[in-house]
Amino acid sequence: MAFVITSPCKEEKAGECVEVCPVDCIEEGKDMFYIDPDICIDCGACEAVCPVEAIYMEDEVPDNEHEYIALNRKFFEDN
């Protein structure tokens, strides 16, 4: 299970998450960042530094943000 970046990141794109990721699994998209679920090691470093609290473990994503689980996966399938 990987971490997922949700809607608070849209248009914010602060980037602290990218700087602390030890496995470089976070990529920048047009409107937000995305976490590659195949590379993420579930360390939580990104979650701890996100200034807008947009990052959750996949099974803890709030119900109203579940669409971002699929959007995250789709980003890596399309790229």
PDB file of N, CA and C in Angstrom:
ATOM      1  N   MET A   1       0.842  -1.172   0.000  1.00  0.00           N
ATOM      2  CA  MET A   1       0.000   0.000   0.000  1.00  0.00           C
ATOM      3  C   MET A   1       0.891   1.240   0.000  1.00  0.00           C
ATOM      4  N   ALA A   2       0.497   2.235  -0.764  1.00  0.00           N
ATOM      5  CA  ALA A   2       1.303   3.440  -0.903  1.00  0.00           C
ATOM      6  C   ALA A   2       0.576   4.649  -0.340  1.00  0.00           C
ATOM      7  N   PHE A   3       1.302   5.738  -0.287  1.00  0.00           N
ATOM      8  CA  PHE A   3       0.699   7.015   0.071  1.00  0.00           C
ATOM      9  C   PHE A   3       0.053   7.616  -1.168  1.00  0.00           C
ATOM     10  N   VAL A   4      -0.953   8.474  -0.944  1.00  0.00           N
ATOM     11  CA  VAL A   4      -1.691   9.116  -2.028  1.00  0.00           C
ATOM     12  C   VAL A   4      -1.755  10.610  -1.737  1.00  0.00           C
ATOM     13  N   ILE A   5      -1.541  11.411  -2.768  1.00  0.00           N
ATOM     14  CA  ILE A   5      -1.668  12.860  -2.633  1.00  0.00           C
ATOM     15  C   ILE A   5      -3.067  13.247  -3.091  1.00  0.00           C
ATOM     16  N   THR A   6      -3.743  14.079  -2.287  1.00  0.00           N
ATOM     17  CA  THR A   6      -5.146  14.424  -2.530  1.00  0.00           C
ATOM     18  C   THR A   6      -5.309  15.903  -2.903  1.00  0.00           C
ATOM     19  N   SER A   7      -6.553  16.351  -2.971  1.00  0.00           N
ATOM     20  CA  SER A   7      -6.913  17.661  -3.531  1.00  0.00           C
ATOM     21  C   SER A   7      -6.217  18.880  -2.941  1.00  0.00           C
ATOM     22  N   PRO A   8      -5.853  18.929  -1.663  1.00  0.00           N
ATOM     23  CA  PRO A   8      -5.189  20.143  -1.185  1.00  0.00           C
ATOM     24  C   PRO A   8      -3.894  20.473  -1.954  1.00  0.00           C
ATOM     25  N   CYS A   9      -3.320  19.491  -2.630  1.00  0.00           N
ATOM     26  CA  CYS A   9      -2.105  19.725  -3.403  1.00  0.00           C
ATOM     27  C   CYS A   9      -2.397  20.447  -4.718  1.00  0.00           C
ATOM     28  N   LYS A  10      -3.607  20.305  -5.239  1.00  0.00           N
ATOM     29  CA  LYS A  10      -3.929  20.924  -6.524  1.00  0.00           C
ATOM     30  C   LYS A  10      -3.634  22.408  -6.466  1.00  0.00           C
ATOM     31  N   GLU A  11      -2.893  22.854  -7.435  1.00  0.00           N
ATOM     32  CA  GLU A  11      -2.497  24.249  -7.574  1.00  0.00           C
ATOM     33  C   GLU A  11      -1.525  24.718  -6.489  1.00  0.00           C
ATOM     34  N   GLU A  12      -1.377  23.998  -5.368  1.00  0.00           N
ATOM     35  CA  GLU A  12      -0.435  24.371  -4.304  1.00  0.00           C
ATOM     36  C   GLU A  12       0.984  23.976  -4.700  1.00  0.00           C
ATOM     37  N   LYS A  13       1.168  22.677  -4.946  1.00  0.00           N
ATOM     38  CA  LYS A  13       2.438  22.122  -5.392  1.00  0.00           C
ATOM     39  C   LYS A  13       3.633  22.673  -4.617  1.00  0.00           C
ATOM     40  N   ALA A  14       3.596  22.568  -3.315  1.00  0.00           N
ATOM     41  CA  ALA A  14       4.668  23.101  -2.472  1.00  0.00           C
ATOM     42  C   ALA A  14       5.999  22.401  -2.734  1.00  0.00           C
ATOM     43  N   GLY A  15       6.007  21.088  -2.860  1.00  0.00           N
ATOM     44  CA  GLY A  15       7.202  20.360  -3.250  1.00  0.00           C
ATOM     45  C   GLY A  15       8.092  19.823  -2.148  1.00  0.00           C
ATOM     46  N   GLU A  16       7.774  20.112  -0.897  1.00  0.00           N
ATOM     47  CA  GLU A  16       8.592  19.571   0.189  1.00  0.00           C
ATOM     48  C   GLU A  16       8.630  18.046   0.151  1.00  0.00           C
ATOM     49  N   CYS A  17       7.536  17.447  -0.290  1.00  0.00           N
ATOM     50  CA  CYS A  17       7.449  15.990  -0.358  1.00  0.00           C
ATOM     51  C   CYS A  17       8.515  15.414  -1.287  1.00  0.00           C
ATOM     52  N   VAL A  18       8.735  16.061  -2.407  1.00  0.00           N
ATOM     53  CA  VAL A  18       9.722  15.596  -3.378  1.00  0.00           C
ATOM     54  C   VAL A  18      11.122  15.629  -2.766  1.00  0.00           C
ATOM     55  N   GLU A  19      11.403  16.691  -2.034  1.00  0.00           N
ATOM     56  CA  GLU A  19      12.728  16.877  -1.453  1.00  0.00           C
ATOM     57  C   GLU A  19      13.090  15.812  -0.419  1.00  0.00           C
ATOM     58  N   VAL A  20      12.097  15.300   0.319  1.00  0.00           N
ATOM     59  CA  VAL A  20      12.394  14.348   1.395  1.00  0.00           C
ATOM     60  C   VAL A  20      12.231  12.884   1.003  1.00  0.00           C
ATOM     61  N   CYS A  21      11.662  12.610  -0.145  1.00  0.00           N
ATOM     62  CA  CYS A  21      11.415  11.214  -0.538  1.00  0.00           C
ATOM     63  C   CYS A  21      12.734  10.488  -0.787  1.00  0.00           C
ATOM     64  N   PRO A  22      13.005   9.418  -0.034  1.00  0.00           N
ATOM     65  CA  PRO A  22      14.283   8.709  -0.188  1.00  0.00           C
ATOM     66  C   PRO A  22      14.368   7.833  -1.437  1.00  0.00           C
ATOM     67  N   VAL A  23      13.241   7.570  -2.103  1.00  0.00           N
ATOM     68  CA  VAL A  23      13.258   6.701  -3.277  1.00  0.00           C
ATOM     69  C   VAL A  23      12.784   7.405  -4.552  1.00  0.00           C
ATOM     70  N   ASP A  24      12.625   8.711  -4.488  1.00  0.00           N
ATOM     71  CA  ASP A  24      12.233   9.510  -5.654  1.00  0.00           C
ATOM     72  C   ASP A  24      10.985   8.974  -6.351  1.00  0.00           C
ATOM     73  N   CYS A  25       9.950   8.708  -5.565  1.00  0.00           N
ATOM     74  CA  CYS A  25       8.726   8.162  -6.158  1.00  0.00           C
ATOM     75  C   CYS A  25       7.657   9.223  -6.412  1.00  0.00           C
ATOM     76  N   ILE A  26       7.960  10.490  -6.139  1.00  0.00           N
ATOM     77  CA  ILE A  26       6.978  11.556  -6.318  1.00  0.00           C
ATOM     78  C   ILE A  26       7.306  12.339  -7.574  1.00  0.00           C
ATOM     79  N   GLU A  27       6.309  12.452  -8.458  1.00  0.00           N
ATOM     80  CA  GLU A  27       6.495  13.162  -9.715  1.00  0.00           C
ATOM     81  C   GLU A  27       5.510  14.307  -9.818  1.00  0.00           C
ATOM     82  N   GLU A  28       5.950  15.343 -10.516  1.00  0.00           N
ATOM     83  CA  GLU A  28       5.111  16.523 -10.685  1.00  0.00           C
ATOM     84  C   GLU A  28       4.240  16.374 -11.914  1.00  0.00           C
ATOM     85  N   GLY A  29       2.940  16.603 -11.716  1.00  0.00           N
ATOM     86  CA  GLY A  29       2.005  16.650 -12.817  1.00  0.00           C
ATOM     87  C   GLY A  29       1.664  18.090 -13.131  1.00  0.00           C
ATOM     88  N   LYS A  30       0.718  18.288 -14.005  1.00  0.00           N
ATOM     89  CA  LYS A  30       0.336  19.642 -14.410  1.00  0.00           C
ATOM     90  C   LYS A  30      -0.175  20.462 -13.233  1.00  0.00           C
ATOM     91  N   ASP A  31      -1.057  19.881 -12.422  1.00  0.00           N
ATOM     92  CA  ASP A  31      -1.707  20.618 -11.343  1.00  0.00           C
ATOM     93  C   ASP A  31      -1.265  20.225  -9.946  1.00  0.00           C
ATOM     94  N   MET A  32      -0.602  19.072  -9.811  1.00  0.00           N
ATOM     95  CA  MET A  32      -0.258  18.567  -8.488  1.00  0.00           C
ATOM     96  C   MET A  32       0.845  17.516  -8.606  1.00  0.00           C
ATOM     97  N   PHE A  33       1.285  17.018  -7.457  1.00  0.00           N
ATOM     98  CA  PHE A  33       2.267  15.939  -7.422  1.00  0.00           C
ATOM     99  C   PHE A  33       1.554  14.597  -7.281  1.00  0.00           C
ATOM    100  N   TYR A  34       2.237  13.528  -7.694  1.00  0.00           N
ATOM    101  CA  TYR A  34       1.690  12.173  -7.623  1.00  0.00           C
ATOM    102  C   TYR A  34       2.758  11.233  -7.073  1.00  0.00           C
ATOM    103  N   ILE A  35       2.314  10.204  -6.344  1.00  0.00           N
ATOM    104  CA  ILE A  35       3.226   9.219  -5.768  1.00  0.00           C
ATOM    105  C   ILE A  35       3.086   7.900  -6.523  1.00  0.00           C
ATOM    106  N   ASP A  36       4.200   7.397  -7.042  1.00  0.00           N
ATOM    107  CA  ASP A  36       4.196   6.129  -7.777  1.00  0.00           C
ATOM    108  C   ASP A  36       4.016   4.989  -6.772  1.00  0.00           C
ATOM    109  N   PRO A  37       2.873   4.300  -6.816  1.00  0.00           N
ATOM    110  CA  PRO A  37       2.615   3.243  -5.832  1.00  0.00           C
ATOM    111  C   PRO A  37       3.544   2.047  -5.969  1.00  0.00           C
ATOM    112  N   ASP A  38       4.184   1.885  -7.134  1.00  0.00           N
ATOM    113  CA  ASP A  38       5.098   0.768  -7.332  1.00  0.00           C
ATOM    114  C   ASP A  38       6.485   1.043  -6.756  1.00  0.00           C
ATOM    115  N   ILE A  39       6.791   2.297  -6.498  1.00  0.00           N
ATOM    116  CA  ILE A  39       8.107   2.658  -5.974  1.00  0.00           C
ATOM    117  C   ILE A  39       8.041   3.059  -4.497  1.00  0.00           C
ATOM    118  N   CYS A  40       6.929   3.619  -4.053  1.00  0.00           N
ATOM    119  CA  CYS A  40       6.766   4.099  -2.675  1.00  0.00           C
ATOM    120  C   CYS A  40       7.072   2.976  -1.675  1.00  0.00           C
ATOM    121  N   ILE A  41       7.868   3.319  -0.652  1.00  0.00           N
ATOM    122  CA  ILE A  41       8.229   2.336   0.377  1.00  0.00           C
ATOM    123  C   ILE A  41       7.475   2.566   1.688  1.00  0.00           C
ATOM    124  N   ASP A  42       6.461   3.415   1.649  1.00  0.00           N
ATOM    125  CA  ASP A  42       5.603   3.672   2.812  1.00  0.00           C
ATOM    126  C   ASP A  42       6.355   4.218   4.021  1.00  0.00           C
ATOM    127  N   CYS A  43       7.368   5.046   3.784  1.00  0.00           N
ATOM    128  CA  CYS A  43       8.162   5.560   4.903  1.00  0.00           C
ATOM    129  C   CYS A  43       7.469   6.695   5.648  1.00  0.00           C
ATOM    130  N   GLY A  44       6.578   7.424   4.960  1.00  0.00           N
ATOM    131  CA  GLY A  44       5.845   8.509   5.604  1.00  0.00           C
ATOM    132  C   GLY A  44       6.561   9.850   5.641  1.00  0.00           C
ATOM    133  N   ALA A  45       7.756   9.933   5.077  1.00  0.00           N
ATOM    134  CA  ALA A  45       8.502  11.194   5.097  1.00  0.00           C
ATOM    135  C   ALA A  45       7.718  12.304   4.403  1.00  0.00           C
ATOM    136  N   CYS A  46       7.071  11.993   3.312  1.00  0.00           N
ATOM    137  CA  CYS A  46       6.312  12.993   2.558  1.00  0.00           C
ATOM    138  C   CYS A  46       5.126  13.515   3.354  1.00  0.00           C
ATOM    139  N   GLU A  47       4.432  12.610   3.999  1.00  0.00           N
ATOM    140  CA  GLU A  47       3.249  12.981   4.780  1.00  0.00           C
ATOM    141  C   GLU A  47       3.623  13.966   5.886  1.00  0.00           C
ATOM    142  N   ALA A  48       4.747  13.732   6.518  1.00  0.00           N
ATOM    143  CA  ALA A  48       5.173  14.558   7.648  1.00  0.00           C
ATOM    144  C   ALA A  48       5.508  15.997   7.258  1.00  0.00           C
ATOM    145  N   VAL A  49       5.954  16.216   6.020  1.00  0.00           N
ATOM    146  CA  VAL A  49       6.375  17.563   5.628  1.00  0.00           C
ATOM    147  C   VAL A  49       5.364  18.320   4.772  1.00  0.00           C
ATOM    148  N   CYS A  50       4.284  17.700   4.383  1.00  0.00           N
ATOM    149  CA  CYS A  50       3.307  18.359   3.508  1.00  0.00           C
ATOM    150  C   CYS A  50       2.644  19.528   4.242  1.00  0.00           C
ATOM    151  N   PRO A  51       2.829  20.759   3.751  1.00  0.00           N
ATOM    152  CA  PRO A  51       2.286  21.923   4.448  1.00  0.00           C
ATOM    153  C   PRO A  51       0.768  22.071   4.341  1.00  0.00           C
ATOM    154  N   VAL A  52       0.151  21.345   3.397  1.00  0.00           N
ATOM    155  CA  VAL A  52      -1.300  21.450   3.232  1.00  0.00           C
ATOM    156  C   VAL A  52      -2.022  20.160   3.628  1.00  0.00           C
ATOM    157  N   GLU A  53      -1.290  19.227   4.235  1.00  0.00           N
ATOM    158  CA  GLU A  53      -1.855  17.957   4.712  1.00  0.00           C
ATOM    159  C   GLU A  53      -2.653  17.233   3.619  1.00  0.00           C
ATOM    160  N   ALA A  54      -2.018  17.089   2.464  1.00  0.00           N
ATOM    161  CA  ALA A  54      -2.667  16.460   1.317  1.00  0.00           C
ATOM    162  C   ALA A  54      -2.328  14.984   1.162  1.00  0.00           C
ATOM    163  N   ILE A  55      -1.405  14.459   1.979  1.00  0.00           N
ATOM    164  CA  ILE A  55      -0.898  13.106   1.769  1.00  0.00           C
ATOM    165  C   ILE A  55      -1.409  12.151   2.847  1.00  0.00           C
ATOM    166  N   TYR A  56      -1.939  11.008   2.372  1.00  0.00           N
ATOM    167  CA  TYR A  56      -2.507   9.993   3.267  1.00  0.00           C
ATOM    168  C   TYR A  56      -2.054   8.609   2.823  1.00  0.00           C
ATOM    169  N   MET A  57      -2.001   7.674   3.776  1.00  0.00           N
ATOM    170  CA  MET A  57      -1.891   6.269   3.402  1.00  0.00           C
ATOM    171  C   MET A  57      -3.154   5.926   2.618  1.00  0.00           C
ATOM    172  N   GLU A  58      -3.032   5.070   1.636  1.00  0.00           N
ATOM    173  CA  GLU A  58      -4.165   4.773   0.757  1.00  0.00           C
ATOM    174  C   GLU A  58      -5.418   4.356   1.528  1.00  0.00           C
ATOM    175  N   ASP A  59      -5.261   3.558   2.563  1.00  0.00           N
ATOM    176  CA  ASP A  59      -6.444   3.104   3.300  1.00  0.00           C
ATOM    177  C   ASP A  59      -6.959   4.139   4.297  1.00  0.00           C
ATOM    178  N   GLU A  60      -6.306   5.310   4.371  1.00  0.00           N
ATOM    179  CA  GLU A  60      -6.761   6.384   5.262  1.00  0.00           C
ATOM    180  C   GLU A  60      -7.230   7.624   4.502  1.00  0.00           C
ATOM    181  N   VAL A  61      -7.284   7.538   3.178  1.00  0.00           N
ATOM    182  CA  VAL A  61      -7.757   8.667   2.379  1.00  0.00           C
ATOM    183  C   VAL A  61      -9.214   8.938   2.751  1.00  0.00           C
ATOM    184  N   PRO A  62      -9.555  10.194   3.067  1.00  0.00           N
ATOM    185  CA  PRO A  62     -10.948  10.507   3.419  1.00  0.00           C
ATOM    186  C   PRO A  62     -11.903  10.123   2.295  1.00  0.00           C
ATOM    187  N   ASP A  63     -13.122   9.754   2.663  1.00  0.00           N
ATOM    188  CA  ASP A  63     -14.110   9.307   1.681  1.00  0.00           C
ATOM    189  C   ASP A  63     -14.291  10.301   0.538  1.00  0.00           C
ATOM    190  N   ASN A  64     -14.304  11.589   0.852  1.00  0.00           N
ATOM    191  CA  ASN A  64     -14.536  12.592  -0.183  1.00  0.00           C
ATOM    192  C   ASN A  64     -13.315  12.827  -1.079  1.00  0.00           C
ATOM    193  N   GLU A  65     -12.215  12.113  -0.831  1.00  0.00           N
ATOM    194  CA  GLU A  65     -10.994  12.244  -1.620  1.00  0.00           C
ATOM    195  C   GLU A  65     -10.625  10.945  -2.347  1.00  0.00           C
ATOM    196  N   HIS A  66     -11.491   9.940  -2.291  1.00  0.00           N
ATOM    197  CA  HIS A  66     -11.172   8.628  -2.868  1.00  0.00           C
ATOM    198  C   HIS A  66     -10.861   8.679  -4.359  1.00  0.00           C
ATOM    199  N   GLU A  67     -11.403   9.647  -5.080  1.00  0.00           N
ATOM    200  CA  GLU A  67     -11.121   9.742  -6.516  1.00  0.00           C
ATOM    201  C   GLU A  67      -9.623   9.924  -6.780  1.00  0.00           C
ATOM    202  N   TYR A  68      -8.891  10.470  -5.800  1.00  0.00           N
ATOM    203  CA  TYR A  68      -7.465  10.706  -5.982  1.00  0.00           C
ATOM    204  C   TYR A  68      -6.652   9.421  -5.946  1.00  0.00           C
ATOM    205  N   ILE A  69      -7.173   8.368  -5.381  1.00  0.00           N
ATOM    206  CA  ILE A  69      -6.494   7.063  -5.423  1.00  0.00           C
ATOM    207  C   ILE A  69      -6.396   6.611  -6.879  1.00  0.00           C
ATOM    208  N   ALA A  70      -7.517   6.676  -7.594  1.00  0.00           N
ATOM    209  CA  ALA A  70      -7.541   6.282  -9.003  1.00  0.00           C
ATOM    210  C   ALA A  70      -6.767   7.258  -9.877  1.00  0.00           C
ATOM    211  N   LEU A  71      -6.875   8.557  -9.595  1.00  0.00           N
ATOM    212  CA  LEU A  71      -6.140   9.555 -10.377  1.00  0.00           C
ATOM    213  C   LEU A  71      -4.637   9.353 -10.246  1.00  0.00           C
ATOM    214  N   ASN A  72      -4.193   9.006  -9.046  1.00  0.00           N
ATOM    215  CA  ASN A  72      -2.779   8.763  -8.813  1.00  0.00           C
ATOM    216  C   ASN A  72      -2.290   7.575  -9.643  1.00  0.00           C
ATOM    217  N   ARG A  73      -3.021   6.478  -9.619  1.00  0.00           N
ATOM    218  CA  ARG A  73      -2.629   5.293 -10.383  1.00  0.00           C
ATOM    219  C   ARG A  73      -2.636   5.591 -11.885  1.00  0.00           C
ATOM    220  N   LYS A  74      -3.677   6.293 -12.323  1.00  0.00           N
ATOM    221  CA  LYS A  74      -3.821   6.620 -13.747  1.00  0.00           C
ATOM    222  C   LYS A  74      -2.656   7.486 -14.230  1.00  0.00           C
ATOM    223  N   PHE A  75      -2.180   8.398 -13.409  1.00  0.00           N
ATOM    224  CA  PHE A  75      -1.066   9.254 -13.792  1.00  0.00           C
ATOM    225  C   PHE A  75       0.139   8.405 -14.201  1.00  0.00           C
ATOM    226  N   PHE A  76       0.431   7.361 -13.462  1.00  0.00           N
ATOM    227  CA  PHE A  76       1.597   6.528 -13.762  1.00  0.00           C
ATOM    228  C   PHE A  76       1.332   5.531 -14.882  1.00  0.00           C
ATOM    229  N   GLU A  77       0.090   5.149 -15.087  1.00  0.00           N
ATOM    230  CA  GLU A  77      -0.240   4.274 -16.209  1.00  0.00           C
ATOM    231  C   GLU A  77      -0.118   5.014 -17.534  1.00  0.00           C
ATOM    232  N   ASP A  78      -0.458   6.310 -17.510  1.00  0.00           N
ATOM    233  CA  ASP A  78      -0.442   7.118 -18.723  1.00  0.00           C
ATOM    234  C   ASP A  78       0.932   7.685 -19.057  1.00  0.00           C
ATOM    235  N   ASN A  79       1.842   7.665 -18.096  1.00  0.00           N
ATOM    236  CA  ASN A  79       3.175   8.262 -18.337  1.00  0.00           C
ATOM    237  C   ASN A  79       4.242   7.223 -18.547  1.00  0.00           C
TER     238      ASN A  79
END
